[in-house]
Amino acid sequence: HASTALLLPSARCLFDQPVQLKVEGLRSRQVVTMRARSTDEKGVVFSSSATYRADGSGEIDLLRDPSLSGSYVGVEPMGLLWSMKADALHKRFQKPCALNPHVVKFSLHEEDREDRMLAEVTNERLLIGNGVSRVPVKGRNYQGVLFTPPEGPFPAVLDLCTLMSEKRASLLANKGFVVLTVPVYTDHPDNVKQIHLDHFNEAVDFLQQQPKVGSKGVGIMARSKGGDIALSLAAFVSGVKAVVSINGCNAVVSVPLYYQNHQIISPLGSDITKLITTESGASIIKYGLGDPLAEENKDSLVPIEQAKGRFLFVASEDDLNWDSKAYMDQMAERLKRHGKENFETLCYPGAGHLLEPPYSPYCASSFHRLVHHVVLWGGEARAHAEAEVHLWSKIQEFFRTHLSCDAAQTKPKL
């Protein structure tokens, strides 16, 4: 009397696609433990578990049935994925390269008996879709990876990640965008004494010259430190049509910003004594950054009112990295004061700093490479996971709306 676990529509899917996990062939009302397990690229094992009760016909369907206990409770069809945790504290799931799929093993066990496995199924979650090309790019002053979908033309997006990561860029390319991902820091952040906007301008120009790009300008998406670079590009560089800034600051943080060999914005200072250490050993750094609106910091604010493009400002209300919600409100206020209506805001209560494409294991705390501390990122796992699903579709919709590909100006095919 064998039970089987099925993944619908398929055991292979894209990383950001939901799957439906179903079990058949159990005894009527049998209680079982379901587990998910995955190893990241650093070799760290992440896992989750949840207890389910079969219906009268010995079936369980995660779209319909609630978890009774475990890593989460209630009806959460993708709960086994976002609730995965590492055995060790303060670990973040590392998936920097788009070529390697996120492989998750789902297994079914007799209640609380890990040694009695009833069924298992492997989910291969691909980061790069069919026919999307991945090309490492080295410009004069920047390096990155370019993702191009088949056919075309497509709108162009520059993904500014704080430290190199391909996940968000490749997943967006799967949706019909030419995406170039470029890290803000290629060197160790401690060695970076200034940032030159020209280097990112060069990346914008490179993107616009790509043969499959059909949009007149480019979009930019960024989170955290990448946010102030994205805002600055919108303010100083032509051709930036749409910016998504996720949990970014309205001032330039940590190092001065240069453009055409002049310092254009001075950095907002921080105060290391304002760290709050918690019992787990992780610190809350939210209160360490200076107040962007204080008189002595006004030269660190980005003059976003100069921007010609559109903004989507996104803030997590429970961000413990810094006060994203306040920065978002200040930016909205500044644009309104200048008579501008070229922005929309999106706010997520219960979400933390690290908003990612959906179905990533939620990370509560990890080592912050820019401040050299293990930090709490904020957020409550379920609310954070829901925010990621919602935001991901909003980003695509925003770029599609504001980076239209005009059929008349597509480059002729030879």
PDB file of N, CA and C in Angstrom, residues 28 30 42 48 93 99 115-116 122 134 160 187 198 204 242 247 259 272 303 314 316 325 340 344-345 355 366 412:
ATOM      1  N   SER A  28      -6.891   6.597   5.431  1.00  0.00           N
ATOM      2  CA  SER A  28      -7.876   7.634   5.731  1.00  0.00           C
ATOM      3  C   SER A  28      -7.483   8.364   7.025  1.00  0.00           C
ATOM      4  N   GLN A  30      -4.833   9.692   7.991  1.00  0.00           N
ATOM      5  CA  GLN A  30      -3.485   9.453   8.508  1.00  0.00           C
ATOM      6  C   GLN A  30      -2.741  10.788   8.710  1.00  0.00           C
ATOM      7  N   LYS A  42      27.053  27.279  -0.631  1.00  0.00           N
ATOM      8  CA  LYS A  42      28.125  27.244   0.373  1.00  0.00           C
ATOM      9  C   LYS A  42      28.110  25.894   1.102  1.00  0.00           C
ATOM     10  N   SER A  48      12.830  22.359   6.400  1.00  0.00           N
ATOM     11  CA  SER A  48      11.581  22.738   7.072  1.00  0.00           C
ATOM     12  C   SER A  48      10.743  21.481   7.226  1.00  0.00           C
ATOM     13  N   PHE A  93      20.465  31.927   2.603  1.00  0.00           N
ATOM     14  CA  PHE A  93      20.552  30.968   1.496  1.00  0.00           C
ATOM     15  C   PHE A  93      21.318  31.599   0.337  1.00  0.00           C
ATOM     16  N   LEU A  99      23.127  29.661 -13.179  1.00  0.00           N
ATOM     17  CA  LEU A  99      23.168  28.407 -13.935  1.00  0.00           C
ATOM     18  C   LEU A  99      22.748  27.197 -13.099  1.00  0.00           C
ATOM     19  N   ASP A 115      12.935   8.329  10.222  1.00  0.00           N
ATOM     20  CA  ASP A 115      13.489   7.104   9.637  1.00  0.00           C
ATOM     21  C   ASP A 115      12.466   6.321   8.812  1.00  0.00           C
ATOM     22  N   ARG A 116      11.180   6.660   8.937  1.00  0.00           N
ATOM     23  CA  ARG A 116      10.160   5.918   8.172  1.00  0.00           C
ATOM     24  C   ARG A 116       9.638   6.781   7.027  1.00  0.00           C
ATOM     25  N   THR A 122      11.562  15.279  -5.952  1.00  0.00           N
ATOM     26  CA  THR A 122      12.554  16.351  -6.053  1.00  0.00           C
ATOM     27  C   THR A 122      12.045  17.468  -6.944  1.00  0.00           C
ATOM     28  N   ARG A 134      23.111  33.866 -21.077  1.00  0.00           N
ATOM     29  CA  ARG A 134      23.814  34.476 -19.945  1.00  0.00           C
ATOM     30  C   ARG A 134      25.237  34.781 -20.382  1.00  0.00           C
ATOM     31  N   LEU A 160      20.947  46.742 -10.131  1.00  0.00           N
ATOM     32  CA  LEU A 160      22.087  47.117  -9.291  1.00  0.00           C
ATOM     33  C   LEU A 160      22.021  46.330  -7.995  1.00  0.00           C
ATOM     34  N   ASP A 187      34.892  45.299  -5.304  1.00  0.00           N
ATOM     35  CA  ASP A 187      35.999  45.092  -4.375  1.00  0.00           C
ATOM     36  C   ASP A 187      35.400  44.921  -2.979  1.00  0.00           C
ATOM     37  N   ASP A 198      29.697  57.560 -13.121  1.00  0.00           N
ATOM     38  CA  ASP A 198      30.065  57.344 -14.534  1.00  0.00           C
ATOM     39  C   ASP A 198      30.147  55.848 -14.875  1.00  0.00           C
ATOM     40  N   VAL A 204      24.556  51.676 -18.318  1.00  0.00           N
ATOM     41  CA  VAL A 204      23.276  52.095 -18.914  1.00  0.00           C
ATOM     42  C   VAL A 204      23.427  52.244 -20.427  1.00  0.00           C
ATOM     43  N   ALA A 242      12.590  54.396 -15.653  1.00  0.00           N
ATOM     44  CA  ALA A 242      11.786  53.810 -14.578  1.00  0.00           C
ATOM     45  C   ALA A 242      12.714  53.220 -13.532  1.00  0.00           C
ATOM     46  N   ASN A 247      13.566  49.305  -0.370  1.00  0.00           N
ATOM     47  CA  ASN A 247      14.224  49.530   0.923  1.00  0.00           C
ATOM     48  C   ASN A 247      15.540  50.280   0.770  1.00  0.00           C
ATOM     49  N   TYR A 259      30.825  62.249 -10.004  1.00  0.00           N
ATOM     50  CA  TYR A 259      30.349  62.191 -11.387  1.00  0.00           C
ATOM     51  C   TYR A 259      31.200  63.151 -12.195  1.00  0.00           C
ATOM     52  N   ILE A 272      28.309  53.974  15.071  1.00  0.00           N
ATOM     53  CA  ILE A 272      28.411  52.563  15.459  1.00  0.00           C
ATOM     54  C   ILE A 272      27.969  52.331  16.912  1.00  0.00           C
ATOM     55  N   PRO A 303      19.074  64.586  -5.276  1.00  0.00           N
ATOM     56  CA  PRO A 303      18.082  65.521  -5.833  1.00  0.00           C
ATOM     57  C   PRO A 303      17.142  64.824  -6.837  1.00  0.00           C
ATOM     58  N   VAL A 314       9.572  51.261  -2.712  1.00  0.00           N
ATOM     59  CA  VAL A 314       9.062  50.123  -1.948  1.00  0.00           C
ATOM     60  C   VAL A 314       9.692  50.147  -0.566  1.00  0.00           C
ATOM     61  N   SER A 316       9.630  48.176   3.396  1.00  0.00           N
ATOM     62  CA  SER A 316       9.171  47.201   4.390  1.00  0.00           C
ATOM     63  C   SER A 316       9.046  47.933   5.721  1.00  0.00           C
ATOM     64  N   LYS A 325      10.785  52.964   5.562  1.00  0.00           N
ATOM     65  CA  LYS A 325       9.470  53.605   5.451  1.00  0.00           C
ATOM     66  C   LYS A 325       9.611  55.121   5.571  1.00  0.00           C
ATOM     67  N   LYS A 340       5.883  67.337  -8.379  1.00  0.00           N
ATOM     68  CA  LYS A 340       6.055  66.129  -9.199  1.00  0.00           C
ATOM     69  C   LYS A 340       5.052  65.044  -8.795  1.00  0.00           C
ATOM     70  N   GLU A 344       5.138  56.254  -7.422  1.00  0.00           N
ATOM     71  CA  GLU A 344       4.149  55.523  -6.622  1.00  0.00           C
ATOM     72  C   GLU A 344       4.883  54.849  -5.471  1.00  0.00           C
ATOM     73  N   THR A 345       4.145  54.602  -4.396  1.00  0.00           N
ATOM     74  CA  THR A 345       4.763  54.010  -3.211  1.00  0.00           C
ATOM     75  C   THR A 345       4.064  52.695  -2.893  1.00  0.00           C
ATOM     76  N   LEU A 355      13.899  41.906   0.788  1.00  0.00           N
ATOM     77  CA  LEU A 355      12.856  41.472  -0.149  1.00  0.00           C
ATOM     78  C   LEU A 355      13.522  40.909  -1.399  1.00  0.00           C
ATOM     79  N   SER A 366      21.740  37.534   9.343  1.00  0.00           N
ATOM     80  CA  SER A 366      22.953  37.003   8.715  1.00  0.00           C
ATOM     81  C   SER A 366      24.052  38.055   8.799  1.00  0.00           C
ATOM     82  N   PRO A 412      16.002  47.178 -37.379  1.00  0.00           N
ATOM     83  CA  PRO A 412      15.643  46.286 -38.496  1.00  0.00           C
ATOM     84  C   PRO A 412      16.400  44.959 -38.407  1.00  0.00           C
TER      85      PRO A 412
END
